[in-house]
Short mmCIF file of C-alpha atoms and ligand atoms in Angstrom, two decimals:
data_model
loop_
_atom_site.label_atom_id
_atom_site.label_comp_id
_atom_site.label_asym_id
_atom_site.label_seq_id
_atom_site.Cartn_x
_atom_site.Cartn_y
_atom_site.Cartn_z
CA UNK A 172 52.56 5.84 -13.39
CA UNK A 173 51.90 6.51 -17.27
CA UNK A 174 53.42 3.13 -18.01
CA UNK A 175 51.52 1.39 -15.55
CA UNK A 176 48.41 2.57 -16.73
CA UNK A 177 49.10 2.02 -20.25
CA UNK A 178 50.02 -1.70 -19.18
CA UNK A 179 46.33 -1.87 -17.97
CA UNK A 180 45.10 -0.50 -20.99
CA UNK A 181 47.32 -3.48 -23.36
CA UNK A 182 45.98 -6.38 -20.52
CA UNK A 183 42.17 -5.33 -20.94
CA UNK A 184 43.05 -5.03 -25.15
CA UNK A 185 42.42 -8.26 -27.05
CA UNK A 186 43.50 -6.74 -30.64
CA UNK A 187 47.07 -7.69 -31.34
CA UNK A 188 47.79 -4.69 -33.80
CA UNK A 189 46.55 -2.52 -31.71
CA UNK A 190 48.55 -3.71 -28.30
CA UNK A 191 51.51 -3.74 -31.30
CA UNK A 192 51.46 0.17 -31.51
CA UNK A 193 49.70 0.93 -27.80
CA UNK A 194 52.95 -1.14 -26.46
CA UNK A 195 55.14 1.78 -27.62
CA UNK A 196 54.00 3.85 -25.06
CA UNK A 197 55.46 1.79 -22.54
CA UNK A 198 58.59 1.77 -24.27
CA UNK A 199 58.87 5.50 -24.94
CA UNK A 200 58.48 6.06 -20.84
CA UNK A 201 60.64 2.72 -19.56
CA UNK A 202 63.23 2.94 -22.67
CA UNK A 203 65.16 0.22 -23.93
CA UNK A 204 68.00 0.01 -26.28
CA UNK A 205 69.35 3.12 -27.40
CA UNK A 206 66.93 5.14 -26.30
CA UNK A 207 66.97 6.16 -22.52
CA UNK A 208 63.27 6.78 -22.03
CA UNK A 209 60.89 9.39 -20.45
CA UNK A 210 60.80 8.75 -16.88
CA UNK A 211 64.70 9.57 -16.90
CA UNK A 212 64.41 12.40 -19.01
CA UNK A 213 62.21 13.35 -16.71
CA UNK A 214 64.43 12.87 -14.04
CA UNK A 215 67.20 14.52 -15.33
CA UNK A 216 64.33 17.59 -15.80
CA UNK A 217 64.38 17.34 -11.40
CA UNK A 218 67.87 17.22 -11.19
CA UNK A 219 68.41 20.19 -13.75
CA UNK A 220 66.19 22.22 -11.17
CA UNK A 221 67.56 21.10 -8.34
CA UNK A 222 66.09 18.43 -7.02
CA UNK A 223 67.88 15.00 -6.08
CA UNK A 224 67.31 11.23 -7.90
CA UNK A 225 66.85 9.66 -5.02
CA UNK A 226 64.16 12.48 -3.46
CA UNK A 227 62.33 12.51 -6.53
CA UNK A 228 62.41 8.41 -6.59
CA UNK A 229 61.33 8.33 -2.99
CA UNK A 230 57.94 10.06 -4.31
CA UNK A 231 58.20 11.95 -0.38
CA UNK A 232 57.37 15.13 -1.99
CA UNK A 233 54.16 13.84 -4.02
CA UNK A 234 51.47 16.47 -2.89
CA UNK A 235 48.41 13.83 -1.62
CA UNK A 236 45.93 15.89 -4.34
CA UNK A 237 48.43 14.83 -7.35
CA UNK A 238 48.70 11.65 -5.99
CA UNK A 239 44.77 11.11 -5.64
CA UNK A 240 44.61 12.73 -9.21
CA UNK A 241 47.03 9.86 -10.78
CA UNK A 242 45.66 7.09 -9.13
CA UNK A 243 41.97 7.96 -10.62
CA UNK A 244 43.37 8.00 -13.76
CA UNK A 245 45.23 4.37 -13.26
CA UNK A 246 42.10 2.96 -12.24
CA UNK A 247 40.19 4.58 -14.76
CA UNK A 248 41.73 3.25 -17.65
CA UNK A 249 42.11 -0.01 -15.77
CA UNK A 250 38.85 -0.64 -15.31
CA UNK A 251 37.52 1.14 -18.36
CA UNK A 252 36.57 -0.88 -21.79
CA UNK A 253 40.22 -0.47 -23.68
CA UNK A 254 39.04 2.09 -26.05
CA UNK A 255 37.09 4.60 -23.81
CA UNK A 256 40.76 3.70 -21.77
CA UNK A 257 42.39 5.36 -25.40
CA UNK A 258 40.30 8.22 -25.40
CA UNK A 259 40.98 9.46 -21.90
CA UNK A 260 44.93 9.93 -23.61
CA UNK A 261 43.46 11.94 -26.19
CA UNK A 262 44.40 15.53 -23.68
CA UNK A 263 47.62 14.55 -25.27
CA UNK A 264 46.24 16.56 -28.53
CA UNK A 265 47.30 19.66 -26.80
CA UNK A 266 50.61 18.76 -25.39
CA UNK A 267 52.56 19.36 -28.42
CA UNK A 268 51.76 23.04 -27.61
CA UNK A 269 52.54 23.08 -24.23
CA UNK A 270 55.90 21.15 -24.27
CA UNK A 271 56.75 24.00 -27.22
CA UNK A 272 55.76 26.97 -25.41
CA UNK A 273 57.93 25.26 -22.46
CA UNK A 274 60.99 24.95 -24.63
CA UNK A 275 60.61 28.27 -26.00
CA UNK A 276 59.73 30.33 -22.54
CA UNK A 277 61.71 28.41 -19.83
CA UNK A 278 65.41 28.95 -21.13
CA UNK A 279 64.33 33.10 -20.65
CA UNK A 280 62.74 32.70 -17.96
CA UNK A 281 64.86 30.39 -15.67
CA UNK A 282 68.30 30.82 -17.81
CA UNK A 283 69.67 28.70 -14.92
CA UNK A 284 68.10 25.06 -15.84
CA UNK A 285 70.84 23.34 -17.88
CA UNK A 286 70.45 22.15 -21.55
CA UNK A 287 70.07 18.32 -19.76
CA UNK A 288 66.92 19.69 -18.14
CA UNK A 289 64.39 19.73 -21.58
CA UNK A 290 65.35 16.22 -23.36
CA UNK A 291 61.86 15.32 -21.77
CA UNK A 292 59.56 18.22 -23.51
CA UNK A 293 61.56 17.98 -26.67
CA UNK A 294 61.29 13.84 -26.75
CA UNK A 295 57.36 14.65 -25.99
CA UNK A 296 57.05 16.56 -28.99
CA UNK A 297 57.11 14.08 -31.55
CA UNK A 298 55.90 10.94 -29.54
CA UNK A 299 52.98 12.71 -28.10
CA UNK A 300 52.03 13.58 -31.68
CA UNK A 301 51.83 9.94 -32.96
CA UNK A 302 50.09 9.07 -29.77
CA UNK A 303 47.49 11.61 -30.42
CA UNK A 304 47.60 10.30 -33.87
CA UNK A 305 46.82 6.47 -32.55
CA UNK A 306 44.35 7.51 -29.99
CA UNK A 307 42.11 9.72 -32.82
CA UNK A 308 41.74 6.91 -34.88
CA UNK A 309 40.54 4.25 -32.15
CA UNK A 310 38.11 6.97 -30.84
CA UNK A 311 36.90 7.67 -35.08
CA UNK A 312 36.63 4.48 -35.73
CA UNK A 313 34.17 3.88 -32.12
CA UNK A 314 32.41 6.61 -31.34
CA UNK A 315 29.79 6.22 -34.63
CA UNK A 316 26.73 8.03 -33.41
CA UNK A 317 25.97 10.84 -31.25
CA UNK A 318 25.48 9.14 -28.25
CA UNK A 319 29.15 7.63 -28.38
CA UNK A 320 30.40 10.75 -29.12
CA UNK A 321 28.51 12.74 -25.63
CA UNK A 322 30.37 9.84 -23.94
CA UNK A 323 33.59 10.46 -25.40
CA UNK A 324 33.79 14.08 -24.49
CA UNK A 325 32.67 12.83 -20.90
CA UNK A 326 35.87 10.74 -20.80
CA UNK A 327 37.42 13.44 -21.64
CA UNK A 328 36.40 15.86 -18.90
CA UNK A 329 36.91 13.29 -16.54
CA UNK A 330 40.38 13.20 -17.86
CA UNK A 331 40.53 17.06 -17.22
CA UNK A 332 39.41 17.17 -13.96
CA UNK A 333 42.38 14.69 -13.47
CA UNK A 334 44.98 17.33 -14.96
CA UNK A 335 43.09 20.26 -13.14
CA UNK A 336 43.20 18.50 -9.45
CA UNK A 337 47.05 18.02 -9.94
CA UNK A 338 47.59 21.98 -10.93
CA UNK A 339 45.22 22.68 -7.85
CA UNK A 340 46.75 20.53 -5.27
CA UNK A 341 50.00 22.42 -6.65
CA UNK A 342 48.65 25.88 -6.61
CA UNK A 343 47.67 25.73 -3.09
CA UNK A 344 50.49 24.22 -1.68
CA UNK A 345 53.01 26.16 -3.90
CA UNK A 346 51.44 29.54 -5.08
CA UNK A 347 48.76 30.24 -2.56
CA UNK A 348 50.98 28.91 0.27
CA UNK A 349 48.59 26.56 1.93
CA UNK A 350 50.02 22.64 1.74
CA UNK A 351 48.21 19.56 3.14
CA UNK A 352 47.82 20.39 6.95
CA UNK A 353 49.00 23.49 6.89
CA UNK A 354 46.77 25.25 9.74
CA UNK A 355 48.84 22.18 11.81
CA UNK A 356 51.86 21.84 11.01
CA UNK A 357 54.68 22.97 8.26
CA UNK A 358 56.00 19.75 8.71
CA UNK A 359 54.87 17.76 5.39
CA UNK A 360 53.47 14.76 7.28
CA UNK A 361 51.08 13.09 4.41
CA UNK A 362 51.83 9.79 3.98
CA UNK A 363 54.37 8.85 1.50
CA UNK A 364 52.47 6.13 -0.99
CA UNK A 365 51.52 2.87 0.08
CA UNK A 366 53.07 1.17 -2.90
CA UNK A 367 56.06 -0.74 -1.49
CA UNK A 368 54.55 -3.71 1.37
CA UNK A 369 56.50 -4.54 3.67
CA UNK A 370 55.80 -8.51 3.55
O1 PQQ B 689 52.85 18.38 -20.12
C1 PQQ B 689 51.68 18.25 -20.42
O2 PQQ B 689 50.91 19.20 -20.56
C2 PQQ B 689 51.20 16.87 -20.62
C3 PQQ B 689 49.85 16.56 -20.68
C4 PQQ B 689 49.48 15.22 -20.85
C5 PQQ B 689 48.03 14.97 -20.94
O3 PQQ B 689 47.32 15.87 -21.40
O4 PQQ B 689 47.52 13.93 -20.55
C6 PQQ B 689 50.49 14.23 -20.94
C7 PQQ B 689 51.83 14.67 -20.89
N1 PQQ B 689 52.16 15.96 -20.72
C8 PQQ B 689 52.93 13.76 -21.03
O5 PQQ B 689 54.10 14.18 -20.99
C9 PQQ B 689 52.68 12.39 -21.18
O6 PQQ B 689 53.62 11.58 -21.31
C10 PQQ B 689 51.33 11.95 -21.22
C11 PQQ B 689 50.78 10.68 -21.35
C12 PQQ B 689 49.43 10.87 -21.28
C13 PQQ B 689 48.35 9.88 -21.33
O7 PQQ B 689 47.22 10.27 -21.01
O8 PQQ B 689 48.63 8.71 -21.66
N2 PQQ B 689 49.15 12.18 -21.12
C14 PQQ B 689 50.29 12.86 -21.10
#
């Protein structure tokens, strides 16, 4: 979805130079020559714990929250004016961090995952810096009095309660033991995306 999103963000962006660096983005999840790109390190993150290509490509295990969660962020930035659309990015600042602590924790923790597994956090380390790096300057250079800058931080917390639906949907489903329709069924029956028409 990231890609998508930040192909909404270069089609509402009239500025050449800055679709020139935002386009990146794209690159860094997609890939292209010699480099293989996010969404397979990613990938290759599921596999390392388990999970199968084609189950995670099939999106069948999506929890409906996360997906709900994405999707306001896509449409966010798609509708947005292209700069507030940078700002809600700028959780990124913090990534760094996380992706570290990930690299440095997991191999304890879960000595199983194989080496393959964190090409994705340690890729993110140094990409998501010069994104954060991009995405500071647009919002400096836009947000000149105070009124742009209450706005900003509003974009922001949208962009939170984004990240914080996806780690609640999660929680209940996985930690608290209560998925979608669970006083039903334990069958997952939510629907499986709507993406792919059948016309
Ligand atoms: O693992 C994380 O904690 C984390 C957080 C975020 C974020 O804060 O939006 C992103 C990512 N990872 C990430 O890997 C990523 O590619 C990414 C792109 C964006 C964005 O808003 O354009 N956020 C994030």
């Amino acid at each position: 979805m990231i890609p998508q999103k930040d192909a909404a963000l270069l089609a509402n962006c009239p500025d050449a130079a800055t679709r020139r660096r935002w386009v990146q983005r794209l690159l860094d999840h997609d890939g292209h020559t010699g480099d293989e790109g996010g969404i397979e390190a990613w990938l290759a993150l599921g596999e390392a714990v388990g999970l199968h290509r084609h189950t995670l490509l099939s999106q069948e295990r999506v929890l409906p929250g996360v997906r709900f969660a994405v999707d306001a962020y896509r449409h966010f930035v798609a509708q947005a004016p292209w700069q507030e659309a940078a700002i809600s990015s700028l959780t990124e600042l913090f990534a760094p961090l996380a992706h570290q602590n990930r690299l440095d924790t997991w191999p304890q923790h879960y000595p199983w995952i194989n080496e393959q597994g964190y090409r994705y956090f340690r890729k993110r380390l140094s990409e998501a810096r010069r994104d954060v790096e991009h995405g500071l300057e647009i919002a400096l250079s836009v947000c000149t009095t105070v009124a742009l800058q209450q706005r900003a931080l509003n974009i922001l917390q949208f962009k939170l309660d984004v990240l914080w639906s996806m780690l609640d949907a999660i929680t209940m489903a996985y930690q608290l033991d209560r998925p979608p329709y669970h006083t039903v069924t334990s069958e997952a029956v939510y629907h499986r995306g709507l993406e792919h028409s059948l016309y």
